[in-house]
Coordinates of C-alpha atoms in Angstrom, one line a residue:
L505 CA 3.7 -4.7 15.3
N506 CA 1.0 -7.3 14.3
Q507 CA 1.6 -6.0 10.7
T508 CA 5.4 -6.0 10.3
L509 CA 6.2 -9.2 12.3
G510 CA 4.3 -11.3 14.8
E511 CA 1.5 -11.1 17.8
P512 CA 2.6 -8.1 20.5
L513 CA 5.2 -7.5 22.7
Y514 CA 3.2 -8.1 27.2
L515 CA 4.8 -5.5 28.8
D516 CA 4.1 -5.9 32.5
G517 CA 4.3 -1.8 33.4
K518 CA 7.5 0.8 33.3
G519 CA 10.6 -0.4 32.9
S520 CA 9.5 -4.0 31.8
E521 CA 11.1 -5.6 29.1
A522 CA 10.2 -8.2 26.2
S523 CA 12.4 -9.6 23.9
M524 CA 11.0 -11.6 21.2
E525 CA 13.5 -13.8 18.0
F526 CA 12.6 -14.1 14.9
L527 CA 15.3 -16.5 12.5
F528 CA 14.9 -15.8 8.6
A529 CA 16.1 -17.7 6.0
V530 CA 16.4 -17.9 2.4
G531 CA 17.3 -20.7 -0.1
G532 CA 18.6 -20.8 -3.5
T533 CA 16.0 -22.7 -5.6
D534 CA 12.2 -23.4 -3.8
G535 CA 11.2 -23.1 -0.5
H536 CA 12.3 -26.6 0.8
S537 CA 16.4 -25.4 0.3
A538 CA 15.5 -22.6 2.7
V539 CA 13.6 -24.4 4.9
R540 CA 16.5 -27.0 5.5
G541 CA 18.7 -24.2 6.4
L542 CA 16.5 -23.9 9.8
Q543 CA 16.3 -27.1 10.7
P544 CA 19.7 -26.9 13.2
Y545 CA 18.2 -24.0 14.8
L546 CA 15.1 -24.4 14.9
P547 CA 14.7 -28.2 16.1
E548 CA 11.6 -28.3 18.2
P549 CA 9.2 -25.2 15.5
L550 CA 6.3 -26.5 18.5
S551 CA 7.3 -26.9 21.8
G552 CA 8.3 -30.3 22.2
T553 CA 8.1 -31.3 18.9
S554 CA 11.1 -32.8 17.7
Y555 CA 11.2 -33.0 14.1
T556 CA 15.0 -34.6 12.3
L557 CA 15.2 -34.1 7.4
E558 CA 14.9 -37.9 5.7
P559 CA 16.6 -37.7 2.7
F560 CA 13.9 -38.5 -0.8
T561 CA 12.8 -37.3 -4.1
G562 CA 9.6 -37.8 -6.9
K563 CA 9.4 -37.3 -9.6
V564 CA 6.7 -34.5 -11.9
V565 CA 5.9 -36.1 -15.3
D566 CA 3.4 -35.8 -18.1
E567 CA 0.6 -38.3 -19.7
A568 CA 3.2 -40.0 -22.1
G569 CA 6.0 -39.5 -18.9
A570 CA 7.7 -36.8 -20.3
P571 CA 9.6 -35.1 -16.9
V572 CA 7.6 -31.5 -15.6
S573 CA 10.1 -28.6 -15.5
E574 CA 9.7 -25.7 -12.9
A575 CA 6.1 -27.1 -11.2
T576 CA 5.6 -26.6 -7.8
V577 CA 5.2 -29.9 -5.6
Y578 CA 3.3 -29.1 -1.9
L579 CA 4.0 -31.2 0.8
Q580 CA 1.3 -31.2 3.3
W581 CA -0.2 -33.4 6.5
L582 CA -3.8 -33.7 7.6
N583 CA -3.4 -31.8 11.5
K584 CA -5.3 -32.0 14.1
S585 CA -8.4 -30.6 13.2
D586 CA -8.9 -32.0 10.1
V587 CA -6.7 -29.5 7.9
W588 CA -4.0 -29.8 5.3
E589 CA -1.8 -27.8 6.2
T590 CA 1.3 -27.2 3.6
V591 CA 4.9 -27.9 5.3
D592 CA 7.2 -27.6 2.8
S593 CA 7.3 -27.0 -1.3
Y594 CA 9.7 -27.4 -3.9
F595 CA 10.3 -26.5 -7.3
T596 CA 11.3 -29.2 -9.9
D597 CA 14.4 -29.6 -12.0
A598 CA 14.8 -30.4 -16.2
D599 CA 14.5 -34.5 -14.9
G600 CA 11.3 -34.2 -13.4
V601 CA 12.7 -34.7 -10.1
F602 CA 11.7 -33.0 -7.1
G603 CA 12.6 -33.5 -3.2
H604 CA 16.2 -33.4 -1.2
E605 CA 14.2 -34.9 1.8
V606 CA 11.1 -34.1 4.1
P607 CA 10.8 -33.6 8.2
S608 CA 9.6 -36.7 9.9
F609 CA 8.0 -35.1 13.0
G610 CA 8.6 -39.0 14.1
D611 CA 4.6 -39.6 13.7
D612 CA 4.9 -42.5 11.1
A613 CA 0.5 -42.6 11.5
R614 CA -0.2 -38.9 10.4
E615 CA -1.6 -38.7 7.4
Y616 CA 0.5 -36.5 3.9
R617 CA 0.2 -36.0 0.5
F618 CA 2.0 -34.0 -2.5
V619 CA 0.2 -31.7 -4.5
A620 CA 1.5 -30.5 -7.8
V621 CA 0.0 -27.5 -9.7
S622 CA 1.9 -26.7 -13.1
P623 CA 1.3 -23.2 -15.0
G624 CA -1.3 -24.9 -17.2
R625 CA -2.3 -28.0 -16.3
H626 CA -5.0 -28.5 -13.5
A627 CA -3.4 -30.4 -10.1
E628 CA -2.6 -33.0 -8.9
T629 CA -3.0 -35.1 -5.6
V630 CA -0.7 -37.6 -4.5
S631 CA -2.4 -39.6 -0.9
W632 CA 1.8 -40.1 0.7
K633 CA 2.4 -42.1 4.2
L634 CA 6.8 -41.6 5.7
G635 CA 8.9 -44.6 5.2
E636 CA 7.2 -44.9 1.6
G637 CA 9.4 -44.9 -1.5
A638 CA 9.6 -41.8 -4.3
P639 CA 5.6 -41.2 -5.6
T640 CA 5.9 -40.0 -9.6
I641 CA 2.0 -36.8 -10.5
K642 CA 1.5 -37.8 -12.9
L643 CA -0.4 -34.2 -15.1
G644 CA -2.4 -33.6 -17.9
G645 CA -1.5 -31.9 -21.0
A646 CA -1.3 -27.9 -21.0
G647 CA -4.3 -26.2 -21.8
L648 CA -3.1 -22.3 -23.6
L649 CA -5.6 -18.7 -23.6
S650 CA -4.8 -16.8 -26.3
W651 CA -6.9 -13.2 -26.6
N652 CA -6.7 -9.7 -27.9
I653 CA -9.0 -6.7 -25.8
S654 CA -9.3 -3.9 -27.8
D655 CA -11.7 -0.9 -27.3
G656 CA -14.4 0.3 -30.1
A657 CA -12.4 2.0 -31.5
D658 CA -9.8 -1.1 -32.0
L659 CA -7.7 1.1 -29.5
S660 CA -4.9 -1.8 -27.8
I661 CA -6.6 -1.4 -24.3
P662 CA -6.0 -4.0 -20.5
A663 CA -8.6 -5.2 -19.1
R664 CA -9.3 -8.2 -16.6
L665 CA -10.8 -11.3 -17.6
S666 CA -12.4 -13.1 -15.6
F667 CA -12.7 -17.3 -15.1
F668 CA -15.7 -18.8 -13.4
Q669 CA -17.2 -22.9 -13.9
E670 CA -19.9 -24.7 -12.1
D671 CA -20.8 -20.4 -11.2
K672 CA -17.8 -20.1 -9.2
Q673 CA -15.0 -18.0 -9.7
V674 CA -11.6 -20.0 -10.2
D675 CA -9.2 -17.5 -12.1
A676 CA -8.3 -13.8 -12.8
W677 CA -6.1 -12.4 -14.8
F678 CA -5.1 -8.6 -15.2
V679 CA -4.1 -8.4 -19.1
S680 CA -3.8 -5.8 -21.9
G681 CA -4.1 -5.6 -25.6
T682 CA -2.4 -9.1 -27.4
G683 CA -0.9 -11.8 -24.7
E684 CA -1.1 -15.5 -24.5
R685 CA -1.8 -17.0 -21.0
P686 CA -1.0 -21.2 -20.0
L687 CA -4.5 -22.0 -18.6
A688 CA -6.2 -25.6 -18.0
P689 CA -8.5 -27.7 -20.1
G690 CA -11.8 -27.0 -19.5
V691 CA -15.6 -25.3 -20.7
Y692 CA -14.9 -21.7 -19.0
E693 CA -16.9 -19.3 -18.6
F694 CA -15.9 -15.6 -18.8
S695 CA -15.5 -11.8 -19.0
A696 CA -13.9 -9.1 -19.7
T697 CA -14.0 -5.9 -18.4
R698 CA -12.5 -2.4 -17.6
G699 CA -14.0 -0.5 -14.5
F700 CA -17.3 1.2 -14.9
E701 CA -16.5 3.2 -17.6
Y702 CA -16.3 0.5 -20.4
E703 CA -18.9 -2.7 -21.3
P704 CA -18.1 -5.8 -20.1
Y705 CA -18.4 -8.7 -22.8
H706 CA -19.4 -12.2 -21.5
G707 CA -18.2 -15.4 -23.5
W708 CA -17.3 -19.4 -23.2
V709 CA -14.3 -20.5 -23.8
T710 CA -12.6 -24.2 -24.2
I711 CA -9.1 -24.8 -23.5
P712 CA -8.3 -28.6 -25.0
E713 CA -6.3 -30.9 -23.8
G714 CA -2.5 -29.9 -24.5
G715 CA -4.2 -27.1 -27.0
S716 CA -5.3 -24.0 -27.3
A717 CA -8.0 -20.9 -27.3
D718 CA -8.8 -17.6 -28.8
I719 CA -10.5 -14.8 -27.4
D720 CA -11.0 -11.5 -29.3
V721 CA -13.0 -8.8 -26.9
I722 CA -14.2 -5.6 -28.2
L723 CA -14.6 -3.1 -25.0
A724 CA -16.8 0.0 -26.8
H725 CA -16.0 2.8 -24.2
L726 CA -19.7 4.2 -23.0
L727 CA -19.7 6.2 -20.7
D728 CA -18.1 9.8 -21.1
T729 CA -16.6 10.7 -18.2
T730 CA -14.7 13.5 -20.0
D731 CA -12.4 16.1 -17.5
Y732 CA -12.7 13.6 -15.2
L733 CA -9.8 10.8 -14.5
S734 CA -10.9 8.2 -11.2
V735 CA -8.7 8.4 -9.0
D736 CA -8.0 5.1 -6.3
T737 CA -7.4 6.9 -3.1
H738 CA -5.8 4.6 -1.2
V739 CA -3.8 1.4 -2.4
H740 CA -0.7 -0.4 -1.2
S741 CA 1.8 -2.7 -2.8
E742 CA 5.4 -4.6 -2.1
P743 CA 6.3 -1.5 0.3
S744 CA 3.4 -2.5 2.8
P745 CA 3.8 -5.7 5.3
D746 CA 0.9 -7.1 4.5
S747 CA 1.1 -6.3 0.6
R748 CA 2.6 -8.7 -1.4
V749 CA 1.6 -7.8 -4.7
K750 CA 4.4 -6.0 -7.1
F751 CA 5.0 -2.5 -9.0
A752 CA 4.5 -3.4 -11.8
D753 CA 1.3 -5.5 -11.4
R754 CA -0.5 -3.1 -9.0
I755 CA 0.2 -0.5 -12.5
R756 CA -1.4 -3.6 -14.6
V757 CA -3.9 -4.4 -12.0
S758 CA -5.3 -0.5 -12.2
A759 CA -4.7 -0.1 -15.6
A760 CA -7.7 -3.3 -16.1
E761 CA -9.9 -2.0 -13.2
G762 CA -10.0 1.3 -15.1
V763 CA -8.3 3.8 -11.7
E764 CA -6.4 6.2 -14.0
V765 CA -4.6 7.1 -10.9
P766 CA -3.5 5.3 -8.1
I767 CA -2.9 7.3 -5.6
A768 CA -0.1 5.1 -3.0
T769 CA -0.1 4.6 0.0
D770 CA 1.9 1.7 2.1
H771 CA 2.3 2.1 4.9
E772 CA 5.6 4.0 6.8
I773 CA 6.7 4.2 3.8
I774 CA 6.8 6.7 1.3
V775 CA 8.9 5.0 -2.3
G776 CA 5.3 5.7 -5.5
L777 CA 4.5 3.2 -7.7
H778 CA 6.0 5.1 -10.3
E779 CA 9.1 1.8 -10.8
G780 CA 5.9 0.1 -11.7
L781 CA 4.6 1.9 -14.4
Y782 CA 7.6 2.8 -16.2
T783 CA 8.4 -1.6 -15.9
S784 CA 4.7 -1.9 -17.1
G785 CA 4.6 0.4 -20.2
L786 CA 1.2 1.8 -19.4
E787 CA 2.1 5.0 -18.6
E788 CA -0.7 5.9 -21.6
F789 CA -4.1 4.3 -19.1
V790 CA -1.8 4.8 -15.1
M791 CA -0.4 8.4 -13.9
P792 CA 0.7 7.3 -10.2
V793 CA 0.5 9.5 -7.0
T794 CA 3.1 9.6 -4.3
G795 CA 1.9 9.1 -0.8
Q796 CA 1.8 7.6 2.5
E797 CA -0.9 5.5 4.8
Y798 CA 0.4 7.7 8.0
T799 CA -0.6 4.4 10.1
A800 CA -2.0 5.7 13.6
T801 CA -3.5 3.2 14.9
L802 CA -4.9 6.7 17.6
P803 CA -6.2 8.6 16.1
E804 CA -6.5 6.9 13.2
H805 CA -4.8 6.0 9.6
M806 CA -4.7 8.9 7.1
T807 CA -3.5 8.7 3.3
I808 CA -1.2 12.1 3.0
F809 CA -0.3 13.2 0.0
P810 CA 2.0 13.6 -2.0
L811 CA 5.2 13.1 -1.5
Q812 CA 8.6 13.1 -2.9
P813 CA 10.8 10.5 -1.0
D814 CA 14.0 11.8 -0.1
G815 CA 16.3 9.3 -1.0
S816 CA 15.9 7.3 3.1
L817 CA 16.0 4.2 4.0
R818 CA 11.6 4.5 4.4
G819 CA 11.3 8.1 2.2
G820 CA 11.1 10.5 4.5
N821 CA 8.3 8.8 6.5
P822 CA 6.4 10.6 9.4
P823 CA 6.5 10.4 13.2
W824 CA 3.2 10.7 14.4
Y825 CA 4.0 8.1 17.4
A826 CA 2.2 10.0 20.9
Q827 CA 0.7 13.1 19.1
G828 CA -2.9 13.7 18.7
L829 CA -4.9 14.9 15.7
E830 CA -4.0 18.4 15.2
E831 CA -0.3 17.4 15.8
M832 CA -0.6 14.6 13.1
F833 CA -1.9 17.1 10.7
E834 CA 1.3 19.7 11.5
T835 CA 3.9 17.1 11.4
A836 CA 1.6 15.7 7.6
H837 CA 2.0 19.7 6.3
G838 CA 5.0 19.2 7.6
R839 CA 6.5 16.8 5.5
G840 CA 5.8 18.2 2.4
A841 CA 1.7 16.5 2.8
E842 CA -0.7 19.4 1.0
V843 CA -3.5 16.2 1.8
V844 CA -5.1 14.4 4.2
F845 CA -7.6 12.8 4.0
I846 CA -8.6 10.6 7.7
N847 CA -9.3 6.8 6.5
H848 CA -11.5 5.2 7.4
P849 CA -13.3 7.2 10.3
K850 CA -16.2 5.1 11.2
G851 CA -18.0 1.8 10.3
G852 CA -15.1 0.1 10.0
G853 CA -16.5 -3.0 12.1
G854 CA -15.8 -1.8 15.5
C855 CA -15.6 1.8 17.1
D856 CA -13.7 4.1 15.2
Y857 CA -12.0 7.5 16.1
F858 CA -15.4 9.2 15.2
C859 CA -17.5 7.0 17.6
L860 CA -14.5 6.7 20.7
V861 CA -14.2 10.5 20.5
G862 CA -18.1 10.8 20.8
W863 CA -19.0 13.5 17.1
D864 CA -21.9 15.8 18.0
R865 CA -23.0 16.3 14.6
V866 CA -24.9 19.8 16.4
T867 CA -22.3 21.4 17.9
G868 CA -19.5 20.6 15.9
A869 CA -17.3 19.1 18.6
P870 CA -16.5 15.1 20.4
T871 CA -18.6 14.7 23.3
L872 CA -15.0 12.7 25.2
Q873 CA -13.3 15.9 27.2
D874 CA -10.5 13.1 28.6
P875 CA -7.9 12.8 26.6
T876 CA -6.0 10.0 28.7
L877 CA -9.1 7.9 28.3
L878 CA -8.0 6.7 24.9
G879 CA -3.7 7.4 26.1
F880 CA -3.8 11.0 24.8
A881 CA -1.8 13.2 27.8
P882 CA -3.9 15.4 29.4
D883 CA -3.0 18.3 26.8
T884 CA -3.9 17.0 23.9
P885 CA -6.4 18.2 21.5
L886 CA -8.9 15.5 20.6
W887 CA -10.1 17.2 17.5
A888 CA -8.3 19.7 14.8
W889 CA -9.7 20.5 11.2
G890 CA -6.6 20.5 9.4
F891 CA -8.0 17.7 7.5
Q892 CA -9.4 17.9 4.2
G893 CA -11.6 15.0 3.1
I894 CA -12.3 11.6 4.7
E895 CA -12.8 8.3 3.6
L896 CA -16.5 8.7 2.5
L897 CA -16.4 5.1 1.6
N898 CA -14.0 2.6 2.1
G899 CA -14.0 -0.6 -0.5
V900 CA -18.4 -0.1 0.0
R901 CA -19.7 -0.3 3.3
A902 CA -22.8 0.8 5.2
I903 CA -22.3 5.3 5.8
F904 CA -25.7 5.8 6.7
R905 CA -27.8 6.4 10.2
D906 CA -29.0 2.9 12.2
D907 CA -30.8 4.2 14.2
D908 CA -30.0 0.9 16.7
N909 CA -26.5 1.6 16.5
L910 CA -26.1 5.1 16.6
A911 CA -22.2 5.2 18.1
N912 CA -21.0 3.2 14.6
T913 CA -23.3 4.2 11.3
G914 CA -23.9 8.1 9.9
L915 CA -20.3 8.6 8.9
F916 CA -22.3 10.1 6.0
D917 CA -24.5 11.9 8.8
D918 CA -21.0 13.3 10.4
W919 CA -19.4 14.6 6.9
Q920 CA -22.0 17.0 6.1
S921 CA -21.7 18.0 9.3
F922 CA -18.6 18.9 8.4
I923 CA -19.8 21.1 5.8
N924 CA -23.0 22.4 7.7
H925 CA -20.3 23.8 10.6
G926 CA -18.0 25.4 7.3
Y927 CA -15.5 23.1 6.4
R928 CA -15.1 22.0 3.1
I929 CA -14.1 18.4 3.9
V930 CA -14.2 15.8 1.1
G931 CA -15.7 13.3 0.4
V932 CA -12.9 10.5 -1.6
G933 CA -14.0 6.4 -2.5
S934 CA -11.3 3.9 -2.6
S935 CA -10.9 0.6 -2.2
D936 CA -7.6 -0.1 0.2
I937 CA -6.8 -1.8 -1.2
H938 CA -4.4 -5.0 -0.2
G939 CA -4.2 -7.2 -2.8
W940 CA -5.3 -8.7 -5.8
E941 CA -9.6 -7.4 -5.8
E942 CA -11.6 -4.8 -5.6
M943 CA -9.1 -2.6 -6.5
G944 CA -11.4 0.4 -6.9
M945 CA -14.7 -0.5 -5.7
S946 CA -15.5 2.5 -4.5
R947 CA -13.6 4.8 -6.7
S948 CA -13.1 8.5 -6.9
Y949 CA -13.9 12.0 -9.9
F950 CA -11.8 14.4 -9.5
G951 CA -12.8 16.9 -12.3
L952 CA -9.3 18.3 -14.0
G953 CA -10.6 19.6 -17.1
F954 CA -9.2 16.8 -19.1
D955 CA -9.2 13.0 -19.1
D956 CA -5.5 11.9 -20.4
P957 CA -3.9 10.6 -17.3
S958 CA -0.3 11.4 -19.0
L959 CA -1.1 15.1 -18.6
L960 CA -1.7 14.7 -15.0
H961 CA 0.7 17.2 -12.0
P962 CA 0.1 16.0 -8.8
D963 CA -0.7 19.7 -7.7
Q964 CA -3.7 19.4 -10.5
L965 CA -5.3 16.7 -8.2
V966 CA -4.7 19.1 -4.9
D967 CA -6.2 21.6 -6.7
A968 CA -9.7 19.3 -6.9
V969 CA -9.4 19.1 -4.1
Y970 CA -9.9 21.5 -2.3
A971 CA -12.2 23.2 -4.6
G972 CA -14.7 20.7 -3.7
D973 CA -14.8 18.9 -7.6
V974 CA -14.9 14.9 -6.9
Q975 CA -17.4 12.4 -6.7
V976 CA -17.9 8.9 -5.2
S977 CA -18.1 5.8 -7.2
T978 CA -19.9 1.9 -6.3
G979 CA -21.1 1.8 -11.1
A980 CA -22.0 5.2 -12.1
F981 CA -21.2 8.8 -12.6
A982 CA -23.2 11.6 -11.9
R983 CA -22.7 15.1 -13.3
V984 CA -24.6 17.9 -11.1
S985 CA -25.1 21.6 -12.0
V986 CA -26.7 25.4 -11.5
G987 CA -26.2 27.1 -14.0
N988 CA -23.2 26.8 -15.0
V989 CA -21.4 25.7 -11.0
T990 CA -20.9 22.4 -10.5
M991 CA -19.8 20.5 -7.7
G992 CA -17.3 22.9 -5.2
G993 CA -18.7 26.2 -6.7
L994 CA -20.9 28.2 -5.3
A995 CA -24.5 29.6 -7.0
K996 CA -26.2 32.3 -6.9
A997 CA -30.1 31.8 -6.3
T998 CA -33.1 34.1 -7.5
G999 CA -35.7 34.1 -4.9
G1000 CA -34.1 31.6 -3.0
N1001 CA -35.5 29.6 -6.8
V1002 CA -32.7 26.4 -8.3
E1003 CA -32.6 25.0 -10.7
L1004 CA -30.8 21.4 -10.2
D1005 CA -29.2 19.8 -13.5
I1006 CA -28.4 16.5 -12.5
T1007 CA -27.1 13.9 -15.1
I1008 CA -27.0 9.9 -14.6
E1009 CA -25.0 7.7 -15.8
A1010 CA -24.4 4.2 -16.0
L1011 CA -23.0 0.3 -17.8
P1012 CA -26.7 -0.5 -19.0
D1013 CA -26.4 -3.7 -16.6
V1014 CA -25.5 -2.1 -14.0
S1015 CA -29.0 -0.7 -12.1
V1016 CA -30.0 3.2 -11.2
T1017 CA -33.6 3.0 -10.4
H1018 CA -33.2 6.8 -7.7
V1019 CA -31.6 9.5 -6.6
R1020 CA -32.0 11.7 -3.6
V1021 CA -31.4 15.3 -3.4
Y1022 CA -29.9 16.1 0.0
A1023 CA -30.1 19.7 1.3
N1024 CA -27.7 21.6 4.3
C1025 CA -27.8 17.3 4.7
D1026 CA -32.0 16.6 4.4
E1027 CA -33.6 15.2 1.9
V1028 CA -35.6 17.2 0.2
A1029 CA -36.3 15.2 -3.7
K1030 CA -35.8 11.7 -4.3
F1031 CA -37.3 10.6 -7.5
S1032 CA -36.4 7.4 -10.5
T1033 CA -34.5 7.1 -12.8
D1034 CA -35.8 8.0 -16.6
A1035 CA -34.4 4.8 -18.6
P1036 CA -32.4 2.3 -15.7
A1037 CA -31.6 0.4 -18.7
A1038 CA -29.8 2.8 -21.0
V1039 CA -25.8 4.2 -20.2
V1040 CA -28.2 7.6 -19.1
K1041 CA -30.4 6.7 -16.9
Y1042 CA -31.7 9.9 -15.0
E1043 CA -31.3 13.2 -17.5
G1044 CA -33.1 16.3 -16.0
T1045 CA -34.1 19.4 -14.4
V1046 CA -34.8 20.0 -10.4
P1047 CA -36.2 23.0 -9.2
L1048 CA -35.9 23.9 -5.4
A1049 CA -37.2 27.0 -3.3
L1050 CA -34.2 27.4 -0.9
T1051 CA -35.1 29.9 2.1
K1052 CA -30.9 30.2 3.3
D1053 CA -27.6 29.6 1.7
T1054 CA -27.8 24.9 0.9
Q1055 CA -25.3 22.7 0.1
I1056 CA -27.0 20.6 -1.8
T1057 CA -25.4 16.3 -1.7
V1058 CA -26.9 14.3 -4.9
A1059 CA -27.2 10.3 -4.9
A1060 CA -28.5 7.5 -7.1
F1061 CA -28.8 5.1 -5.7
G1062 CA -30.0 0.8 -7.5
E1063 CA -30.8 -3.0 -6.7
G1064 CA -28.7 -6.0 -7.7
T1065 CA -25.1 -6.5 -8.0
L1066 CA -23.1 -5.4 -10.3
P1067 CA -22.5 -7.3 -14.0
R1068 CA -20.4 -10.4 -13.6
G1069 CA -16.7 -9.7 -14.0
L1070 CA -17.1 -7.1 -11.4
P1071 CA -17.3 -6.9 -7.7
Q1072 CA -20.5 -7.6 -6.2
F1073 CA -22.0 -6.4 -3.0
N1074 CA -25.0 -5.4 -1.3
P1075 CA -26.5 -2.5 -3.0
T1076 CA -28.6 -1.6 -0.1
N1077 CA -28.7 2.1 1.1
V1078 CA -24.6 2.1 -1.3
P1079 CA -25.0 4.7 -2.9
R1080 CA -24.3 4.0 -7.2
V1081 CA -22.0 7.7 -6.6
I1082 CA -22.8 10.3 -4.3
T1083 CA -21.6 13.9 -5.2
N1084 CA -19.6 16.4 -2.9
P1085 CA -21.2 19.5 -2.6
L1086 CA -22.0 22.4 -5.3
Y1087 CA -22.9 25.5 -3.0
V1088 CA -25.6 27.9 -2.8
D1089 CA -25.7 32.5 -1.9
V1090 CA -29.2 32.0 -1.1
N1091 CA -28.8 36.0 1.1
G1092 CA -26.9 37.3 -1.8
N1093 CA -23.3 38.2 0.1
G1094 CA -21.6 36.2 -2.5
L1095 CA -20.3 33.9 0.6
F1096 CA -22.2 30.3 2.4
D1097 CA -23.0 30.9 5.4
A1098 CA -22.9 27.4 7.3
P1099 CA -25.5 27.1 8.4
G1100 CA -24.8 25.7 12.0
G1101 CA -25.4 22.3 13.3
K1102 CA -28.1 19.1 12.9
E1103 CA -29.4 17.0 12.6
C1104 CA -30.1 15.0 9.2
S1105 CA -32.9 14.0 8.2
Y1106 CA -33.6 11.2 5.0
T1107 CA -35.4 8.3 4.5
L1108 CA -33.7 4.7 3.0
D1109 CA -34.4 2.4 1.2
G1110 CA -34.6 -0.7 3.7
P1111 CA -32.3 -2.5 6.9
A1112 CA -30.0 0.8 7.6
N1113 CA -27.2 -0.7 8.1
V1114 CA -24.7 -2.5 5.5
P1115 CA -22.7 -4.6 5.8
H1116 CA -20.0 -4.8 4.7
A1117 CA -19.3 -5.1 1.2
K1118 CA -19.2 -10.0 0.0
Q1119 CA -17.3 -9.7 -3.0
F1120 CA -17.6 -12.6 -5.6
G1121 CA -14.5 -15.2 -6.3
N1122 CA -11.8 -16.3 -4.8
S1123 CA -8.7 -17.7 -5.7
V1124 CA -7.4 -14.7 -8.1
V1125 CA -4.3 -15.7 -9.8
P1126 CA -1.9 -13.0 -10.5

């Protein structure tokens, strides 16, 4: 319930009842036009505290005294925790007038203030008390910024413009090509970025009072991701009750962040993002795929795709209530989903599903034996293999084992144990984005044989999952092969010896300092990159002597933050890129004979349990 309307309803037991009443108000103009309609029905919004509506008007003008129309004015009061809290909001009309009434709680001593906001102007605050005359709020002149953004081949492209003052992000826009937008006067440091593949641009711009400025930006496409498309497998927008991002805006954010394929995974609804694609006109840069987040409290949230809405109110979202893993998988596949990913299964800050069931990497089974401890029926299986992948990275999280917190860490080890037991479960990266920031952090690159998103059919994405040609990125890109065999493929070893070709690329300012190679989840090689300041950080061949069939995973790591304008996080033990396995047939039977369960052996750079990403900046305005 708390993902839809409010707090849970608590019931005493079987047959008990509880109810909750909600009032919805819609107004024709500003916030107050809706609020005032509630007063007769909700005279005590807080128990024992009643209010009346007192007539009131104010005015917003510029420095010359001319009215400012379409400004937003917030009425705030200082609450008992000394925090300014908005109690009403108004729009100014053509004459700069706002108001109608203000709520009066009969406490004339309470501190009030009005905060006026208008595009391209600095906000102004005026203190006020009930009973005082109507205030006039004076705003400074508006500023305007024009931009032109292209790649090195003079193609207009989408990008993210981030603005900084006093070393703090104060705004971010998701734009494309050429345009203009109001920006408050002042001096700004700014960054123009387009995800991990384009060289960021950094500069300064001064917006004069009542004037305009122009910026001309070229973002060179530096990373060679030929045959791969960048995918964010977990994306929310307006159909989710916990997101307010419109369809077209989600497409704009996707294009600006260099995410070519956003998979729509809204809670309990199948609708997709194609409406926003056609509205935004960004079909050249983005091709969404329709899915759903199967939002089970237990066992776990899941991404399921591809799906088609069936014309019903919620698009035919499949039910998960009282179902265990096996039944959920059957229900999802029965609805038409060809791919099921288990979302954030470990490392979300609490004991998630892999922790709850006590997944045993050696036996390949959960240690928990009593399903009723999790609220399931006694005969509910706690494990099933009807899923195709897991979110190896949801945002930026620790995935390696922390020996001081074994139950909640080691998602890498869990994933590798699936593969070592013979189940080719794909690891993907996603942002799980609900708002504006960090889309595509992390992201996946799917091997499709082309890199034009307009050519994509969802079935090709499905094929890439089943082929295992997927890598997870927080800033770098990898090519890994044995001969002509790459991720997901089966290579043949001659006498147990193979030569593993590795290329790691990243933007010059993205630190990639070393590479690790894992064989059946054990670290078998670690080496420094050749050129940390170049685009190609490492290109070389690693000889491996193998004694049995082996799955090989490669990860690259770095230090420091990403370039300004991209998300910032602690990269210690967080892979800049990690590949899905490449398989090697050593015994010559033409198959990969899984080695069986085991504990992984590897090294770490520092403290094992890196906290969640600490992203840079706030106050993002779409």
